[in-house]
N, C-alpha and C. Protein backbone atom coordinates (compact mmCIF):
# COMPACT_ATOMS: atom_id res chain seq x y z
N MET A 1 0.84 -1.17 0.00
CA MET A 1 0.00 0.00 0.00
C MET A 1 0.89 1.25 0.00
N THR A 2 0.38 2.31 -0.61
CA THR A 2 1.10 3.59 -0.65
C THR A 2 0.28 4.65 0.09
N VAL A 3 0.90 5.79 0.33
CA VAL A 3 0.20 6.90 0.97
C VAL A 3 -0.97 7.34 0.10
N ASP A 4 -0.76 7.41 -1.21
CA ASP A 4 -1.84 7.82 -2.11
C ASP A 4 -3.01 6.84 -2.08
N GLU A 5 -2.71 5.56 -1.96
CA GLU A 5 -3.78 4.56 -1.88
C GLU A 5 -4.55 4.70 -0.57
N LEU A 6 -3.85 4.93 0.54
CA LEU A 6 -4.54 5.12 1.81
C LEU A 6 -5.37 6.41 1.78
N ARG A 7 -4.82 7.45 1.20
CA ARG A 7 -5.55 8.71 1.06
C ARG A 7 -6.86 8.47 0.31
N ALA A 8 -6.80 7.69 -0.77
CA ALA A 8 -8.00 7.36 -1.55
C ALA A 8 -8.99 6.54 -0.71
N LEU A 9 -8.50 5.63 0.12
CA LEU A 9 -9.38 4.85 0.99
C LEU A 9 -10.09 5.74 2.01
N VAL A 10 -9.38 6.72 2.54
CA VAL A 10 -9.99 7.65 3.50
C VAL A 10 -11.07 8.47 2.80
N ILE A 11 -10.79 8.93 1.61
CA ILE A 11 -11.77 9.71 0.85
C ILE A 11 -13.01 8.85 0.56
N GLU A 12 -12.78 7.59 0.20
CA GLU A 12 -13.88 6.66 -0.06
C GLU A 12 -14.71 6.44 1.20
N CYS A 13 -14.05 6.37 2.33
CA CYS A 13 -14.70 6.06 3.60
C CYS A 13 -15.42 7.27 4.20
N ALA A 14 -14.75 8.40 4.26
CA ALA A 14 -15.27 9.55 5.01
C ALA A 14 -15.49 10.79 4.18
N GLY A 15 -15.08 10.77 2.95
CA GLY A 15 -15.24 11.94 2.10
C GLY A 15 -13.95 12.74 1.99
N GLU A 16 -13.85 13.48 0.91
CA GLU A 16 -12.64 14.24 0.63
C GLU A 16 -12.40 15.36 1.63
N SER A 17 -13.48 15.86 2.25
CA SER A 17 -13.32 16.99 3.16
C SER A 17 -12.44 16.66 4.35
N VAL A 18 -12.45 15.41 4.82
CA VAL A 18 -11.62 15.03 5.96
C VAL A 18 -10.15 15.20 5.62
N VAL A 19 -9.76 14.73 4.44
CA VAL A 19 -8.37 14.84 4.00
C VAL A 19 -8.02 16.30 3.73
N ARG A 20 -8.90 17.01 3.04
CA ARG A 20 -8.62 18.42 2.70
C ARG A 20 -8.49 19.29 3.95
N GLU A 21 -9.35 19.07 4.94
CA GLU A 21 -9.27 19.85 6.18
C GLU A 21 -7.94 19.61 6.88
N ALA A 22 -7.54 18.35 6.99
CA ALA A 22 -6.27 18.02 7.66
C ALA A 22 -5.09 18.60 6.89
N GLU A 23 -5.11 18.48 5.56
CA GLU A 23 -4.02 19.02 4.75
C GLU A 23 -3.97 20.55 4.83
N ALA A 24 -5.12 21.18 4.91
CA ALA A 24 -5.15 22.65 5.01
C ALA A 24 -4.55 23.11 6.33
N VAL A 25 -4.75 22.34 7.38
CA VAL A 25 -4.24 22.70 8.71
C VAL A 25 -2.74 22.42 8.80
N ASP A 26 -2.33 21.22 8.37
CA ASP A 26 -0.92 20.84 8.49
C ASP A 26 -0.62 19.73 7.49
N GLN A 27 -0.15 20.14 6.33
CA GLN A 27 0.10 19.18 5.25
C GLN A 27 1.19 18.17 5.62
N VAL A 28 2.22 18.62 6.29
CA VAL A 28 3.32 17.72 6.68
C VAL A 28 2.83 16.68 7.67
N GLN A 29 2.10 17.12 8.70
CA GLN A 29 1.59 16.18 9.71
C GLN A 29 0.60 15.20 9.08
N THR A 30 -0.23 15.67 8.17
CA THR A 30 -1.18 14.79 7.48
C THR A 30 -0.44 13.71 6.72
N HIS A 31 0.59 14.09 5.98
CA HIS A 31 1.37 13.10 5.24
C HIS A 31 2.07 12.13 6.20
N THR A 32 2.59 12.64 7.31
CA THR A 32 3.28 11.79 8.29
C THR A 32 2.33 10.76 8.88
N VAL A 33 1.12 11.19 9.24
CA VAL A 33 0.13 10.26 9.79
C VAL A 33 -0.17 9.15 8.79
N LEU A 34 -0.44 9.54 7.55
CA LEU A 34 -0.75 8.54 6.52
C LEU A 34 0.45 7.63 6.25
N ALA A 35 1.65 8.21 6.20
CA ALA A 35 2.85 7.41 5.95
C ALA A 35 3.11 6.41 7.07
N ASN A 36 2.88 6.82 8.31
CA ASN A 36 3.08 5.91 9.44
C ASN A 36 2.08 4.76 9.41
N LEU A 37 0.83 5.06 9.06
CA LEU A 37 -0.17 4.00 8.96
C LEU A 37 0.15 3.04 7.81
N VAL A 38 0.62 3.58 6.70
CA VAL A 38 1.02 2.73 5.57
C VAL A 38 2.19 1.83 5.97
N ALA A 39 3.15 2.40 6.69
CA ALA A 39 4.30 1.59 7.14
C ALA A 39 3.83 0.47 8.06
N ASP A 40 2.91 0.77 8.97
CA ASP A 40 2.36 -0.27 9.86
C ASP A 40 1.63 -1.34 9.06
N TRP A 41 0.82 -0.91 8.09
CA TRP A 41 0.07 -1.85 7.26
C TRP A 41 1.05 -2.75 6.49
N ASN A 42 2.02 -2.13 5.85
CA ASN A 42 2.97 -2.90 5.04
C ASN A 42 3.83 -3.82 5.89
N ALA A 43 4.01 -3.49 7.17
CA ALA A 43 4.77 -4.35 8.09
C ALA A 43 3.90 -5.48 8.64
N GLY A 44 2.60 -5.46 8.34
CA GLY A 44 1.72 -6.54 8.75
C GLY A 44 1.01 -6.32 10.07
N LYS A 45 0.99 -5.09 10.58
CA LYS A 45 0.33 -4.81 11.86
C LYS A 45 -1.15 -5.19 11.79
N ASP A 46 -1.65 -5.77 12.87
CA ASP A 46 -3.07 -6.11 12.99
C ASP A 46 -3.81 -4.86 13.45
N PHE A 47 -4.75 -4.37 12.64
CA PHE A 47 -5.51 -3.19 13.00
C PHE A 47 -6.79 -3.54 13.76
N ASP A 48 -6.99 -4.82 14.01
CA ASP A 48 -8.14 -5.29 14.78
C ASP A 48 -7.64 -6.30 15.83
N PRO A 49 -6.80 -5.83 16.77
CA PRO A 49 -6.21 -6.76 17.73
C PRO A 49 -7.25 -7.27 18.73
N GLY A 50 -6.91 -8.39 19.37
CA GLY A 50 -7.77 -8.91 20.42
C GLY A 50 -7.80 -7.94 21.60
N VAL A 51 -8.78 -8.10 22.45
CA VAL A 51 -8.98 -7.20 23.58
C VAL A 51 -7.73 -7.12 24.46
N TYR A 52 -7.15 -8.26 24.81
CA TYR A 52 -5.99 -8.23 25.70
C TYR A 52 -4.78 -7.59 25.02
N ASP A 53 -4.60 -7.86 23.73
CA ASP A 53 -3.51 -7.22 23.01
C ASP A 53 -3.70 -5.71 22.99
N PHE A 54 -4.93 -5.28 22.75
CA PHE A 54 -5.24 -3.86 22.72
C PHE A 54 -4.99 -3.22 24.08
N LEU A 55 -5.51 -3.83 25.14
CA LEU A 55 -5.36 -3.27 26.48
C LEU A 55 -3.90 -3.22 26.94
N LEU A 56 -3.13 -4.20 26.52
CA LEU A 56 -1.72 -4.26 26.91
C LEU A 56 -0.81 -3.52 25.94
N GLY A 57 -1.39 -2.98 24.86
CA GLY A 57 -0.61 -2.20 23.91
C GLY A 57 0.34 -3.04 23.07
N ARG A 58 0.03 -4.31 22.93
CA ARG A 58 0.90 -5.19 22.15
C ARG A 58 0.64 -5.03 20.66
N ILE A 59 1.71 -5.01 19.90
CA ILE A 59 1.60 -4.99 18.44
C ILE A 59 1.51 -6.44 17.97
N VAL A 60 0.47 -6.74 17.22
CA VAL A 60 0.23 -8.10 16.74
C VAL A 60 0.22 -8.05 15.22
N LEU A 61 0.72 -9.09 14.59
CA LEU A 61 0.67 -9.19 13.13
C LEU A 61 -0.67 -9.78 12.71
N ARG A 62 -1.22 -9.25 11.61
CA ARG A 62 -2.53 -9.72 11.15
C ARG A 62 -2.37 -11.02 10.36
N ASP A 63 -3.43 -11.78 10.36
CA ASP A 63 -3.44 -13.06 9.64
C ASP A 63 -3.74 -12.87 8.15
N ASP A 64 -4.54 -11.84 7.84
CA ASP A 64 -4.93 -11.65 6.44
C ASP A 64 -5.30 -10.18 6.21
N ASP A 65 -5.58 -9.87 4.98
CA ASP A 65 -6.00 -8.51 4.61
C ASP A 65 -7.52 -8.50 4.40
N SER A 66 -8.24 -8.83 5.45
CA SER A 66 -9.69 -8.94 5.38
C SER A 66 -10.35 -7.57 5.24
N PRO A 67 -11.60 -7.56 4.80
CA PRO A 67 -12.33 -6.28 4.75
C PRO A 67 -12.39 -5.61 6.12
N ARG A 68 -12.46 -6.40 7.18
CA ARG A 68 -12.49 -5.82 8.53
C ARG A 68 -11.17 -5.09 8.82
N GLN A 69 -10.05 -5.69 8.42
CA GLN A 69 -8.74 -5.05 8.63
C GLN A 69 -8.67 -3.73 7.85
N PHE A 70 -9.11 -3.74 6.60
CA PHE A 70 -9.13 -2.51 5.80
C PHE A 70 -10.03 -1.47 6.47
N GLY A 71 -11.17 -1.91 6.97
CA GLY A 71 -12.09 -0.98 7.64
C GLY A 71 -11.47 -0.35 8.88
N MET A 72 -10.75 -1.15 9.66
CA MET A 72 -10.10 -0.63 10.86
C MET A 72 -8.97 0.34 10.49
N LEU A 73 -8.24 0.02 9.43
CA LEU A 73 -7.19 0.92 8.95
C LEU A 73 -7.79 2.26 8.53
N LYS A 74 -8.86 2.22 7.75
CA LYS A 74 -9.52 3.46 7.31
C LYS A 74 -10.05 4.24 8.50
N GLN A 75 -10.65 3.55 9.46
CA GLN A 75 -11.20 4.22 10.64
C GLN A 75 -10.09 4.90 11.43
N GLN A 76 -8.96 4.23 11.60
CA GLN A 76 -7.86 4.84 12.33
C GLN A 76 -7.31 6.06 11.58
N ALA A 77 -7.20 5.95 10.26
CA ALA A 77 -6.70 7.08 9.46
C ALA A 77 -7.64 8.28 9.59
N VAL A 78 -8.95 8.06 9.48
CA VAL A 78 -9.92 9.14 9.61
C VAL A 78 -9.81 9.79 10.98
N SER A 79 -9.74 8.97 12.03
CA SER A 79 -9.65 9.51 13.40
C SER A 79 -8.40 10.35 13.59
N GLU A 80 -7.27 9.88 13.07
CA GLU A 80 -6.03 10.63 13.24
C GLU A 80 -6.01 11.92 12.43
N LEU A 81 -6.62 11.91 11.25
CA LEU A 81 -6.69 13.15 10.46
C LEU A 81 -7.63 14.15 11.13
N GLN A 82 -8.74 13.68 11.66
CA GLN A 82 -9.65 14.57 12.37
C GLN A 82 -8.97 15.15 13.60
N ALA A 83 -8.15 14.36 14.27
CA ALA A 83 -7.44 14.84 15.46
C ALA A 83 -6.51 16.01 15.13
N ILE A 84 -5.91 15.98 13.95
CA ILE A 84 -5.05 17.09 13.52
C ILE A 84 -5.85 18.39 13.49
N VAL A 85 -7.03 18.34 12.90
CA VAL A 85 -7.88 19.52 12.78
C VAL A 85 -8.36 19.99 14.16
N ILE A 86 -8.79 19.05 14.98
CA ILE A 86 -9.29 19.39 16.32
C ILE A 86 -8.19 20.02 17.16
N ARG A 87 -7.00 19.41 17.15
CA ARG A 87 -5.88 19.96 17.94
C ARG A 87 -5.56 21.39 17.52
N THR A 88 -5.54 21.64 16.24
CA THR A 88 -5.22 22.98 15.75
C THR A 88 -6.28 23.98 16.18
N TRP A 89 -7.54 23.60 16.10
CA TRP A 89 -8.64 24.49 16.46
C TRP A 89 -8.60 24.80 17.96
N LEU A 90 -8.38 23.78 18.78
CA LEU A 90 -8.46 23.96 20.23
C LEU A 90 -7.17 24.46 20.88
N THR A 91 -6.04 24.34 20.22
CA THR A 91 -4.78 24.77 20.82
C THR A 91 -4.79 26.26 21.13
N ASP A 92 -5.29 27.05 20.22
CA ASP A 92 -5.28 28.50 20.40
C ASP A 92 -6.54 29.03 21.09
N MET A 93 -7.48 28.15 21.40
CA MET A 93 -8.73 28.59 22.02
C MET A 93 -8.52 28.84 23.51
N SER A 94 -8.94 29.99 23.98
CA SER A 94 -8.81 30.30 25.41
C SER A 94 -9.77 29.45 26.22
N ARG A 95 -9.48 29.36 27.51
CA ARG A 95 -10.33 28.58 28.41
C ARG A 95 -11.74 29.17 28.43
N GLY A 96 -11.84 30.51 28.44
CA GLY A 96 -13.14 31.15 28.47
C GLY A 96 -13.99 30.84 27.25
N VAL A 97 -13.37 30.88 26.09
CA VAL A 97 -14.11 30.58 24.85
C VAL A 97 -14.54 29.11 24.85
N ALA A 98 -13.63 28.21 25.22
CA ALA A 98 -13.95 26.78 25.25
C ALA A 98 -15.09 26.51 26.23
N ALA A 99 -15.04 27.15 27.40
CA ALA A 99 -16.10 26.96 28.40
C ALA A 99 -17.44 27.46 27.88
N THR A 100 -17.43 28.59 27.18
CA THR A 100 -18.66 29.15 26.62
C THR A 100 -19.25 28.23 25.56
N VAL A 101 -18.41 27.72 24.69
CA VAL A 101 -18.87 26.80 23.64
C VAL A 101 -19.48 25.56 24.27
N CYS A 102 -18.77 24.98 25.23
CA CYS A 102 -19.26 23.75 25.87
C CYS A 102 -20.55 24.00 26.63
N LYS A 103 -20.62 25.12 27.33
CA LYS A 103 -21.83 25.45 28.10
C LYS A 103 -23.03 25.63 27.16
N ALA A 104 -22.80 26.32 26.05
CA ALA A 104 -23.89 26.54 25.09
C ALA A 104 -24.37 25.22 24.50
N LEU A 105 -23.45 24.36 24.13
CA LEU A 105 -23.83 23.06 23.56
C LEU A 105 -24.52 22.19 24.59
N ALA A 106 -23.96 22.13 25.81
CA ALA A 106 -24.55 21.31 26.86
C ALA A 106 -25.95 21.80 27.21
N GLY A 107 -26.16 23.11 27.14
CA GLY A 107 -27.48 23.68 27.42
C GLY A 107 -28.54 23.26 26.41
N LEU A 108 -28.10 22.87 25.23
CA LEU A 108 -29.04 22.42 24.20
C LEU A 108 -29.50 20.99 24.44
N GLY A 109 -28.79 20.28 25.33
CA GLY A 109 -29.19 18.91 25.66
C GLY A 109 -28.40 17.85 24.93
N TYR A 110 -28.74 16.62 25.24
CA TYR A 110 -28.04 15.47 24.70
C TYR A 110 -28.09 15.46 23.17
N GLY A 111 -26.97 15.20 22.56
CA GLY A 111 -26.89 15.10 21.10
C GLY A 111 -26.46 16.39 20.41
N ALA A 112 -26.40 17.49 21.14
CA ALA A 112 -25.95 18.75 20.54
C ALA A 112 -24.46 18.65 20.25
N HIS A 113 -24.05 19.16 19.12
CA HIS A 113 -22.64 19.09 18.73
C HIS A 113 -22.33 20.16 17.68
N ILE A 114 -21.03 20.36 17.50
CA ILE A 114 -20.55 21.21 16.41
C ILE A 114 -20.15 20.29 15.28
N SER A 115 -20.63 20.57 14.11
CA SER A 115 -20.31 19.74 12.95
C SER A 115 -19.30 20.48 12.08
N LYS A 116 -18.25 19.77 11.71
CA LYS A 116 -17.21 20.37 10.87
C LYS A 116 -16.86 19.38 9.77
N LYS A 117 -17.26 19.65 8.57
CA LYS A 117 -16.94 18.85 7.39
C LYS A 117 -16.36 17.47 7.69
N GLY A 118 -17.21 16.52 7.90
CA GLY A 118 -16.75 15.15 8.05
C GLY A 118 -16.72 14.64 9.47
N PHE A 119 -16.93 15.49 10.48
CA PHE A 119 -16.98 14.99 11.84
C PHE A 119 -17.75 15.94 12.74
N ALA A 120 -18.12 15.42 13.89
CA ALA A 120 -18.90 16.20 14.85
C ALA A 120 -18.21 16.17 16.21
N LEU A 121 -18.28 17.30 16.92
CA LEU A 121 -17.69 17.41 18.25
C LEU A 121 -18.79 17.71 19.26
N ALA A 122 -18.97 16.79 20.19
CA ALA A 122 -19.91 16.99 21.29
C ALA A 122 -19.18 17.73 22.41
N PRO A 123 -19.91 18.29 23.37
CA PRO A 123 -19.26 19.02 24.47
C PRO A 123 -18.19 18.20 25.18
N LEU A 124 -18.44 16.93 25.41
CA LEU A 124 -17.45 16.09 26.08
C LEU A 124 -16.18 15.95 25.25
N ASP A 125 -16.31 15.84 23.93
CA ASP A 125 -15.14 15.76 23.04
C ASP A 125 -14.30 17.03 23.14
N ILE A 126 -14.98 18.17 23.11
CA ILE A 126 -14.29 19.46 23.17
C ILE A 126 -13.58 19.61 24.52
N THR A 127 -14.30 19.31 25.59
CA THR A 127 -13.73 19.42 26.94
C THR A 127 -12.51 18.53 27.10
N GLU A 128 -12.64 17.27 26.70
CA GLU A 128 -11.52 16.33 26.83
C GLU A 128 -10.31 16.77 26.03
N ALA A 129 -10.53 17.16 24.80
CA ALA A 129 -9.42 17.59 23.94
C ALA A 129 -8.78 18.87 24.47
N TRP A 130 -9.61 19.83 24.87
CA TRP A 130 -9.07 21.09 25.38
C TRP A 130 -8.25 20.85 26.65
N ASN A 131 -8.76 20.03 27.56
CA ASN A 131 -8.04 19.72 28.80
C ASN A 131 -6.70 19.05 28.50
N ASN A 132 -6.68 18.14 27.54
CA ASN A 132 -5.42 17.47 27.17
C ASN A 132 -4.41 18.42 26.55
N LEU A 133 -4.90 19.41 25.80
CA LEU A 133 -4.02 20.36 25.13
C LEU A 133 -3.56 21.50 26.04
N HIS A 134 -4.22 21.66 27.18
CA HIS A 134 -3.90 22.76 28.11
C HIS A 134 -3.73 22.21 29.53
N PRO A 135 -2.73 21.34 29.75
CA PRO A 135 -2.57 20.70 31.05
C PRO A 135 -2.20 21.66 32.18
N ASP A 136 -1.68 22.84 31.85
CA ASP A 136 -1.26 23.79 32.88
C ASP A 136 -2.40 24.71 33.34
N GLU A 137 -3.57 24.58 32.74
CA GLU A 137 -4.70 25.41 33.12
C GLU A 137 -5.73 24.57 33.87
N PRO A 138 -6.58 25.23 34.68
CA PRO A 138 -7.63 24.48 35.37
C PRO A 138 -8.50 23.75 34.33
N PRO A 139 -8.85 22.51 34.60
CA PRO A 139 -9.61 21.75 33.61
C PRO A 139 -11.04 22.28 33.46
N LEU A 140 -11.56 22.10 32.25
CA LEU A 140 -12.95 22.43 31.99
C LEU A 140 -13.82 21.29 32.50
N ASP A 141 -14.99 21.63 33.00
CA ASP A 141 -15.99 20.63 33.39
C ASP A 141 -17.25 20.94 32.61
N ILE A 142 -18.02 19.91 32.33
CA ILE A 142 -19.29 20.10 31.65
C ILE A 142 -20.41 20.09 32.68
N VAL A 143 -21.27 21.08 32.62
CA VAL A 143 -22.46 21.11 33.45
C VAL A 143 -23.63 20.97 32.47
N TRP A 144 -24.31 19.83 32.54
CA TRP A 144 -25.41 19.58 31.61
C TRP A 144 -26.65 20.33 32.06
N GLY A 145 -27.27 21.02 31.11
CA GLY A 145 -28.46 21.82 31.42
C GLY A 145 -29.74 21.08 31.24
């Protein structure tokens, strides 16, 4: 597999906007993420490890190139590309702005989210990501309305 082939699989799976958004934010990081996943795939990494392997962080080699394995590879690629966009958006966001966004969404009730070309962020997603990106600041908490 090549980076271009994985890029095409992501587009097939989640749409071109996921790849374009990540590339617009950080083209080098986007290529690195895809290249690392391709290297893992070509080395035979199992993208659907057993529960104990997953929990223990063990790298396991896959038995075959099943549709499930391809699906897990595509899912991981989409998640990592979306993470690039989310990190960039939330890194520069102040605690006050993040708290206001989360409070407004939480006030709308269960299922409220921000949708951004190819993915959605619920208040818990925003809070968790913001807290991880700003470890030196008091953590955000969600108060559901």
